[in-house]
Amino acid sequence: MFKYTIVIEKANDNYSAYCPDLPGCIATGATVEETTEKMKAAIGFHIEGLKAEGLDIPPPATTATLVEVTS
């Protein structure tokens, strides 16, 4: 089992997400929770596609950290 970092961004009326370690792997949803669930499915689908093509599965390499900034 791998743990990939995903980035979720607020759009106008929904959320979009991508996985930096899996270029082209994206999803959108109405809520953060829905977008997260759709990303889980998208990552699984993406990895299955890589396997089917005989390509290497990129290992998770990206991490994220929240930082507090005062202005």
CSV table of N, CA, C and O in Angstrom, one decimal:
chain,number,residue,atom,x,y,z
A,1,MET,N,0.8,-1.2,0.0
A,1,MET,CA,0.0,0.0,0.0
A,1,MET,C,0.9,1.2,0.0
A,1,MET,O,1.8,1.3,0.8
A,2,PHE,N,0.6,2.2,-0.9
A,2,PHE,CA,1.3,3.5,-0.9
A,2,PHE,C,0.4,4.6,-0.4
A,2,PHE,O,-0.8,4.5,-0.4
A,3,LYS,N,1.1,5.6,0.1
A,3,LYS,CA,0.4,6.8,0.6
A,3,LYS,C,0.9,8.0,-0.3
A,3,LYS,O,2.0,8.4,-0.1
A,4,TYR,N,0.0,8.5,-1.2
A,4,TYR,CA,0.4,9.6,-2.0
A,4,TYR,C,-0.2,10.9,-1.5
A,4,TYR,O,-1.3,10.9,-1.0
A,5,THR,N,0.6,11.9,-1.6
A,5,THR,CA,0.2,13.3,-1.3
A,5,THR,C,-0.7,13.8,-2.4
A,5,THR,O,-0.4,13.6,-3.6
A,6,ILE,N,-1.9,14.4,-2.0
A,6,ILE,CA,-2.7,15.0,-3.0
A,6,ILE,C,-2.9,16.5,-2.6
A,6,ILE,O,-2.8,16.8,-1.4
A,7,VAL,N,-3.1,17.3,-3.6
A,7,VAL,CA,-3.3,18.8,-3.3
A,7,VAL,C,-4.7,19.1,-3.7
A,7,VAL,O,-5.1,18.7,-4.8
A,8,ILE,N,-5.5,19.7,-2.8
A,8,ILE,CA,-6.8,20.0,-3.1
A,8,ILE,C,-7.0,21.5,-3.1
A,8,ILE,O,-6.5,22.2,-2.2
A,9,GLU,N,-7.5,22.0,-4.2
A,9,GLU,CA,-7.7,23.5,-4.3
A,9,GLU,C,-9.2,23.8,-4.5
A,9,GLU,O,-9.9,23.1,-5.1
A,10,LYS,N,-9.6,24.9,-3.9
A,10,LYS,CA,-10.9,25.5,-4.0
A,10,LYS,C,-11.1,26.1,-5.4
A,10,LYS,O,-10.2,27.0,-5.7
A,11,ALA,N,-12.1,25.7,-6.1
A,11,ALA,CA,-12.4,26.4,-7.4
A,11,ALA,C,-13.6,27.3,-7.2
A,11,ALA,O,-14.0,27.5,-6.0
A,12,ASN,N,-14.2,27.7,-8.2
A,12,ASN,CA,-15.4,28.6,-8.1
A,12,ASN,C,-16.5,27.9,-7.3
A,12,ASN,O,-16.9,28.4,-6.3
A,13,ASP,N,-17.0,26.8,-7.8
A,13,ASP,CA,-18.1,26.2,-7.2
A,13,ASP,C,-17.8,24.7,-6.8
A,13,ASP,O,-18.8,24.0,-6.4
A,14,ASN,N,-16.6,24.3,-6.8
A,14,ASN,CA,-16.2,23.0,-6.4
A,14,ASN,C,-14.8,22.9,-6.0
A,14,ASN,O,-14.2,24.0,-5.7
A,15,TYR,N,-14.2,21.7,-5.9
A,15,TYR,CA,-12.8,21.5,-5.5
A,15,TYR,C,-12.2,20.7,-6.6
A,15,TYR,O,-12.8,19.9,-7.2
A,16,SER,N,-10.9,20.9,-6.8
A,16,SER,CA,-10.1,20.1,-7.7
A,16,SER,C,-8.9,19.6,-7.0
A,16,SER,O,-8.4,20.2,-6.0
A,17,ALA,N,-8.4,18.5,-7.4
A,17,ALA,CA,-7.2,17.9,-6.8
A,17,ALA,C,-6.3,17.2,-7.8
A,17,ALA,O,-6.8,16.8,-8.9
A,18,TYR,N,-5.1,17.1,-7.4
A,18,TYR,CA,-4.1,16.4,-8.2
A,18,TYR,C,-3.0,15.8,-7.3
A,18,TYR,O,-2.9,16.1,-6.1
A,19,CYS,N,-2.3,14.8,-7.9
A,19,CYS,CA,-1.3,14.1,-7.2
A,19,CYS,C,0.1,14.5,-7.9
A,19,CYS,O,0.3,14.1,-9.0
A,20,PRO,N,0.9,15.2,-7.2
A,20,PRO,CA,2.2,15.6,-7.8
A,20,PRO,C,3.1,14.4,-8.3
A,20,PRO,O,3.8,14.6,-9.2
A,21,ASP,N,3.0,13.3,-7.6
A,21,ASP,CA,3.8,12.2,-8.0
A,21,ASP,C,3.2,11.4,-9.1
A,21,ASP,O,3.9,10.5,-9.7
A,22,LEU,N,2.0,11.6,-9.5
A,22,LEU,CA,1.4,10.9,-10.6
A,22,LEU,C,0.8,11.9,-11.6
A,22,LEU,O,-0.4,12.3,-11.6
A,23,PRO,N,1.7,12.5,-12.5
A,23,PRO,CA,1.2,13.5,-13.4
A,23,PRO,C,0.0,13.1,-14.2
A,23,PRO,O,0.0,12.0,-14.7
A,24,GLY,N,-1.0,14.0,-14.3
A,24,GLY,CA,-2.2,13.7,-15.1
A,24,GLY,C,-3.3,13.1,-14.3
A,24,GLY,O,-4.4,12.9,-14.7
A,25,CYS,N,-3.0,12.7,-13.0
A,25,CYS,CA,-4.0,12.1,-12.1
A,25,CYS,C,-4.7,13.2,-11.4
A,25,CYS,O,-4.1,13.9,-10.5
A,26,ILE,N,-6.0,13.5,-11.8
A,26,ILE,CA,-6.7,14.6,-11.2
A,26,ILE,C,-8.2,14.1,-10.9
A,26,ILE,O,-8.6,13.1,-11.4
A,27,ALA,N,-8.9,14.9,-10.1
A,27,ALA,CA,-10.3,14.7,-9.8
A,27,ALA,C,-10.9,16.0,-9.3
A,27,ALA,O,-10.2,16.9,-8.9
A,28,THR,N,-12.2,16.1,-9.4
A,28,THR,CA,-13.0,17.2,-8.9
A,28,THR,C,-14.2,16.7,-8.1
A,28,THR,O,-14.6,15.5,-8.3
A,29,GLY,N,-14.7,17.5,-7.2
A,29,GLY,CA,-15.8,17.2,-6.4
A,29,GLY,C,-16.5,18.4,-5.8
A,29,GLY,O,-15.9,19.5,-5.8
A,30,ALA,N,-17.7,18.2,-5.3
A,30,ALA,CA,-18.4,19.3,-4.7
A,30,ALA,C,-17.9,19.7,-3.4
A,30,ALA,O,-18.0,20.8,-2.9
A,31,THR,N,-17.3,18.7,-2.7
A,31,THR,CA,-16.7,19.0,-1.3
A,31,THR,C,-15.3,18.4,-1.2
A,31,THR,O,-14.9,17.6,-2.1
A,32,VAL,N,-14.6,18.8,-0.2
A,32,VAL,CA,-13.3,18.2,0.0
A,32,VAL,C,-13.4,16.7,0.2
A,32,VAL,O,-12.5,16.0,-0.4
A,33,GLU,N,-14.4,16.3,0.9
A,33,GLU,CA,-14.5,14.8,1.2
A,33,GLU,C,-14.7,14.1,-0.1
A,33,GLU,O,-14.1,13.0,-0.4
A,34,GLU,N,-15.7,14.6,-0.9
A,34,GLU,CA,-16.0,13.9,-2.2
A,34,GLU,C,-14.7,13.9,-3.1
A,34,GLU,O,-14.4,12.9,-3.8
A,35,THR,N,-14.0,15.0,-3.2
A,35,THR,CA,-12.8,15.2,-4.0
A,35,THR,C,-11.8,14.2,-3.5
A,35,THR,O,-11.1,13.5,-4.3
A,36,THR,N,-11.6,14.0,-2.2
A,36,THR,CA,-10.6,13.1,-1.7
A,36,THR,C,-11.0,11.7,-2.1
A,36,THR,O,-10.1,10.9,-2.5
A,37,GLU,N,-12.3,11.3,-2.0
A,37,GLU,CA,-12.7,9.9,-2.4
A,37,GLU,C,-12.5,9.7,-3.9
A,37,GLU,O,-12.0,8.6,-4.3
A,38,LYS,N,-12.8,10.7,-4.7
A,38,LYS,CA,-12.6,10.6,-6.1
A,38,LYS,C,-11.1,10.5,-6.5
A,38,LYS,O,-10.7,9.8,-7.4
A,39,MET,N,-10.2,11.2,-5.7
A,39,MET,CA,-8.8,11.0,-5.9
A,39,MET,C,-8.3,9.6,-5.6
A,39,MET,O,-7.4,9.1,-6.3
A,40,LYS,N,-8.8,9.0,-4.5
A,40,LYS,CA,-8.4,7.7,-4.2
A,40,LYS,C,-8.7,6.8,-5.4
A,40,LYS,O,-7.9,5.9,-5.8
A,41,ALA,N,-9.9,6.9,-5.9
A,41,ALA,CA,-10.3,6.1,-7.1
A,41,ALA,C,-9.4,6.4,-8.3
A,41,ALA,O,-9.0,5.5,-9.0
A,42,ALA,N,-9.1,7.7,-8.5
A,42,ALA,CA,-8.3,8.1,-9.7
A,42,ALA,C,-6.9,7.6,-9.6
A,42,ALA,O,-6.3,7.1,-10.6
A,43,ILE,N,-6.4,7.6,-8.4
A,43,ILE,CA,-5.0,7.0,-8.2
A,43,ILE,C,-5.0,5.5,-8.4
A,43,ILE,O,-4.1,5.0,-9.1
A,44,GLY,N,-6.0,4.8,-7.9
A,44,GLY,CA,-6.1,3.4,-8.2
A,44,GLY,C,-6.2,3.1,-9.7
A,44,GLY,O,-5.5,2.2,-10.2
A,45,PHE,N,-7.0,3.9,-10.4
A,45,PHE,CA,-7.2,3.7,-11.8
A,45,PHE,C,-5.9,4.0,-12.6
A,45,PHE,O,-5.5,3.3,-13.5
A,46,HIS,N,-5.2,5.1,-12.2
A,46,HIS,CA,-4.0,5.5,-12.8
A,46,HIS,C,-2.9,4.4,-12.6
A,46,HIS,O,-2.2,4.1,-13.6
A,47,ILE,N,-2.8,3.9,-11.4
A,47,ILE,CA,-1.8,2.8,-11.2
A,47,ILE,C,-2.1,1.6,-12.0
A,47,ILE,O,-1.2,1.0,-12.5
A,48,GLU,N,-3.4,1.2,-12.1
A,48,GLU,CA,-3.8,0.1,-12.9
A,48,GLU,C,-3.4,0.3,-14.3
A,48,GLU,O,-2.9,-0.7,-15.0
A,49,GLY,N,-3.6,1.5,-14.8
A,49,GLY,CA,-3.2,1.8,-16.2
A,49,GLY,C,-1.7,1.7,-16.4
A,49,GLY,O,-1.2,1.2,-17.4
A,50,LEU,N,-0.9,2.2,-15.5
A,50,LEU,CA,0.6,2.0,-15.6
A,50,LEU,C,1.0,0.6,-15.6
A,50,LEU,O,1.8,0.2,-16.4
A,51,LYS,N,0.4,-0.2,-14.7
A,51,LYS,CA,0.6,-1.7,-14.7
A,51,LYS,C,0.3,-2.3,-16.0
A,51,LYS,O,1.1,-3.1,-16.6
A,52,ALA,N,-0.9,-2.0,-16.6
A,52,ALA,CA,-1.3,-2.6,-17.9
A,52,ALA,C,-0.4,-2.2,-19.0
A,52,ALA,O,-0.2,-3.0,-19.9
A,53,GLU,N,0.3,-1.1,-18.9
A,53,GLU,CA,1.2,-0.6,-20.0
A,53,GLU,C,2.6,-1.1,-19.7
A,53,GLU,O,3.5,-0.9,-20.4
A,54,GLY,N,2.8,-1.8,-18.5
A,54,GLY,CA,4.1,-2.3,-18.2
A,54,GLY,C,5.1,-1.2,-17.7
A,54,GLY,O,6.3,-1.4,-17.8
A,55,LEU,N,4.5,-0.1,-17.3
A,55,LEU,CA,5.3,1.0,-16.8
A,55,LEU,C,5.6,0.9,-15.3
A,55,LEU,O,4.8,0.3,-14.6
A,56,ASP,N,6.6,1.5,-14.8
A,56,ASP,CA,6.9,1.6,-13.4
A,56,ASP,C,5.9,2.5,-12.7
A,56,ASP,O,5.5,3.5,-13.2
A,57,ILE,N,5.6,2.1,-11.5
A,57,ILE,CA,4.7,2.9,-10.6
A,57,ILE,C,5.6,3.8,-9.8
A,57,ILE,O,6.5,3.4,-9.0
A,58,PRO,N,5.5,5.2,-10.0
A,58,PRO,CA,6.3,6.1,-9.2
A,58,PRO,C,6.0,5.9,-7.7
A,58,PRO,O,4.9,6.0,-7.3
A,59,PRO,N,7.1,5.8,-7.0
A,59,PRO,CA,6.9,5.7,-5.5
A,59,PRO,C,6.5,7.1,-5.0
A,59,PRO,O,6.9,8.1,-5.6
A,60,PRO,N,5.7,7.2,-3.9
A,60,PRO,CA,5.4,8.5,-3.3
A,60,PRO,C,6.7,9.2,-2.9
A,60,PRO,O,7.6,8.6,-2.3
A,61,ALA,N,6.8,10.4,-3.3
A,61,ALA,CA,8.0,11.2,-3.0
A,61,ALA,C,7.7,12.6,-2.5
A,61,ALA,O,8.5,13.2,-1.8
A,62,THR,N,6.5,13.1,-2.7
A,62,THR,CA,6.1,14.4,-2.3
A,62,THR,C,5.5,14.4,-0.9
A,62,THR,O,4.7,13.5,-0.6
A,63,THR,N,5.8,15.4,-0.1
A,63,THR,CA,5.2,15.6,1.2
A,63,THR,C,4.7,17.0,1.2
A,63,THR,O,5.0,17.8,0.4
A,64,ALA,N,3.8,17.3,2.2
A,64,ALA,CA,3.3,18.6,2.4
A,64,ALA,C,3.3,19.0,3.8
A,64,ALA,O,3.1,18.1,4.7
A,65,THR,N,3.5,20.2,4.1
A,65,THR,CA,3.5,20.7,5.5
A,65,THR,C,2.8,22.1,5.5
A,65,THR,O,3.0,22.9,4.6
A,66,LEU,N,1.9,22.3,6.5
A,66,LEU,CA,1.3,23.6,6.7
A,66,LEU,C,2.2,24.4,7.5
A,66,LEU,O,2.8,24.0,8.5
A,67,VAL,N,2.4,25.7,7.1
A,67,VAL,CA,3.2,26.6,7.9
A,67,VAL,C,2.3,27.8,8.3
A,67,VAL,O,1.5,28.2,7.5
A,68,GLU,N,2.6,28.3,9.5
A,68,GLU,CA,1.8,29.5,9.9
A,68,GLU,C,2.7,30.7,9.7
A,68,GLU,O,3.9,30.7,10.0
A,69,VAL,N,2.1,31.7,9.1
A,69,VAL,CA,2.8,32.9,8.7
A,69,VAL,C,2.0,34.1,9.3
A,69,VAL,O,0.8,34.2,9.2
A,70,THR,N,2.7,34.9,10.0
A,70,THR,CA,2.1,36.1,10.5
A,70,THR,C,2.4,37.3,9.6
A,70,THR,O,3.5,37.4,9.1
A,71,SER,N,1.5,38.2,9.5
A,71,SER,CA,1.8,39.4,8.6
A,71,SER,C,1.8,40.6,9.4
A,71,SER,O,1.5,40.8,10.5
